[in-house]
Amino acid sequence: QVQLVESGGGLVQAGGSLRLSCVVSGFTFSIYTMAWFRQAPGKEREFVGVIKWNSAVTYNGDSVKGRFTISRDNAKNTVYLQMNSLKPEDTAVYYCAATRSFAMRVLPDTSNYDYWGQGTQVTVSS
């Protein structure tokens, strides 16, 4: 049974930090590309960034680069999203997702992911 379980969300003031975790089971985590997406109320799900099997990381543009860090621990079947200098516009439900794809041109597309977590709410107050 495949499971992706996110945790670490919560309420934080602007400028604060949170670390999200996504623990995976039911498939071979080490060979999957793992991504973080987020969805704010009334908006489409947005690609945050991705970490490939070899720990190569790509972030979505400049909105999170330099503030967010994605990492993975294959021994723990876990992917992380460290979020620093949080802004109110970072408020969203954050999801982790898994795919066997590795071509960067397809990774921002939600339809290319095989498995999804249930999401964890991040709220940043001003």
Coordinates of C-alpha atoms in Angstrom, one line a residue:
Q1 CA 0.0 0.0 0.0
V2 CA 1.4 3.3 -1.1
Q3 CA 1.4 6.1 1.5
L4 CA 2.9 9.6 1.5
V5 CA 2.3 11.3 4.8
E6 CA 3.2 15.0 5.2
S7 CA 3.7 16.7 8.5
G8 CA 5.2 19.9 9.9
G9 CA 2.7 22.4 8.8
G10 CA 1.2 25.0 11.0
L11 CA 0.7 28.7 11.8
V12 CA 3.8 30.9 11.7
Q13 CA 4.5 34.6 11.6
A14 CA 6.0 36.3 8.6
G15 CA 9.7 35.8 8.6
G16 CA 9.5 32.5 10.5
S17 CA 10.5 29.0 9.4
L18 CA 8.9 25.6 9.1
R19 CA 10.2 22.2 8.0
L20 CA 7.8 19.9 6.2
S21 CA 8.4 16.2 6.1
C22 CA 6.9 13.6 3.8
V23 CA 7.4 10.0 4.8
V24 CA 6.9 7.5 2.0
S25 CA 6.0 3.8 2.1
G26 CA 4.9 1.2 -0.4
F27 CA 7.3 1.9 -3.3
T28 CA 11.1 2.2 -3.8
F29 CA 11.6 5.7 -2.7
S30 CA 15.2 6.0 -3.7
I31 CA 14.5 5.7 -7.4
Y32 CA 11.6 8.2 -7.5
T33 CA 11.7 11.9 -8.2
M34 CA 10.0 13.7 -5.3
A35 CA 8.3 17.1 -5.6
W36 CA 6.6 19.6 -3.5
F37 CA 3.5 21.5 -4.7
R38 CA 1.3 24.0 -3.0
Q39 CA -2.3 25.1 -3.4
A40 CA -3.7 28.4 -2.1
P41 CA -7.4 28.9 -1.7
G42 CA -9.0 29.5 -5.1
K43 CA -5.8 28.9 -7.0
E44 CA -4.4 26.0 -9.0
R45 CA -1.8 23.7 -7.5
E46 CA 1.6 25.2 -8.0
F47 CA 4.9 23.5 -8.4
V48 CA 7.4 24.5 -5.7
G49 CA 10.4 22.3 -6.5
V50 CA 11.7 18.8 -7.1
I51 CA 14.5 16.6 -6.0
K52 CA 15.6 13.7 -8.2
W53 CA 16.9 10.3 -7.2
N54 CA 20.4 11.7 -7.2
S55 CA 19.5 14.7 -5.0
A56 CA 19.6 17.2 -7.9
V57 CA 17.2 20.0 -6.9
T58 CA 15.3 22.4 -9.1
Y59 CA 13.0 25.2 -7.7
N60 CA 10.2 27.0 -9.4
G61 CA 11.5 30.3 -10.4
D62 CA 12.4 33.0 -8.0
S63 CA 9.5 33.0 -5.6
V64 CA 11.0 30.4 -3.3
K65 CA 14.6 30.2 -4.4
G66 CA 16.9 31.1 -1.6
R67 CA 14.2 30.7 1.0
F68 CA 13.1 27.1 0.5
T69 CA 15.4 24.0 0.5
I70 CA 14.3 20.6 -0.6
S71 CA 16.3 17.6 0.6
R72 CA 15.8 13.8 0.9
D73 CA 17.0 11.0 3.1
N74 CA 16.7 7.7 1.2
A75 CA 17.5 5.7 4.4
K76 CA 14.4 7.2 6.0
N77 CA 12.2 7.3 2.9
T78 CA 11.7 10.9 3.6
V79 CA 11.7 14.2 1.6
Y80 CA 11.9 17.5 3.3
L81 CA 11.0 21.1 2.6
Q82 CA 12.7 23.6 4.7
M83 CA 11.0 27.0 4.5
N84 CA 12.7 30.1 5.8
S85 CA 11.7 33.8 5.6
L86 CA 8.1 32.8 5.2
K87 CA 5.7 35.4 3.6
P88 CA 1.9 35.6 3.8
E89 CA 1.8 34.6 0.1
D90 CA 3.4 31.3 1.1
T91 CA 0.1 30.3 2.8
A92 CA -1.2 27.2 1.2
V93 CA -1.7 23.5 1.5
Y94 CA 1.6 21.8 0.7
Y95 CA 1.7 18.4 -1.0
C96 CA 4.5 16.0 -1.7
A97 CA 4.3 13.9 -4.8
A98 CA 6.3 11.1 -6.4
T99 CA 7.0 10.3 -10.1
R100 CA 9.3 8.0 -12.1
S101 CA 9.8 10.9 -14.5
F102 CA 13.0 12.9 -14.4
A103 CA 12.8 15.2 -17.4
M104 CA 12.5 18.7 -16.1
R105 CA 10.1 19.8 -18.8
V106 CA 7.4 17.5 -17.4
L107 CA 8.0 17.8 -13.7
P108 CA 6.0 21.0 -13.0
D109 CA 2.9 19.2 -14.4
T110 CA 0.8 17.6 -11.8
S111 CA -0.5 15.0 -14.2
N112 CA 3.0 13.4 -14.4
Y113 CA 2.9 12.2 -10.7
D114 CA 2.0 8.7 -9.7
Y115 CA 1.4 9.3 -6.0
W116 CA 0.4 12.2 -3.7
G117 CA 0.2 12.9 -0.1
Q118 CA -2.8 14.3 1.7
G119 CA -1.3 17.7 2.2
T120 CA -0.4 19.8 5.2
Q121 CA -1.6 23.4 5.8
V122 CA 0.9 26.2 6.1
T123 CA -0.5 29.5 7.3
V124 CA 1.8 32.6 7.5
S125 CA 0.4 35.6 9.3
S126 CA 1.5 39.1 8.6

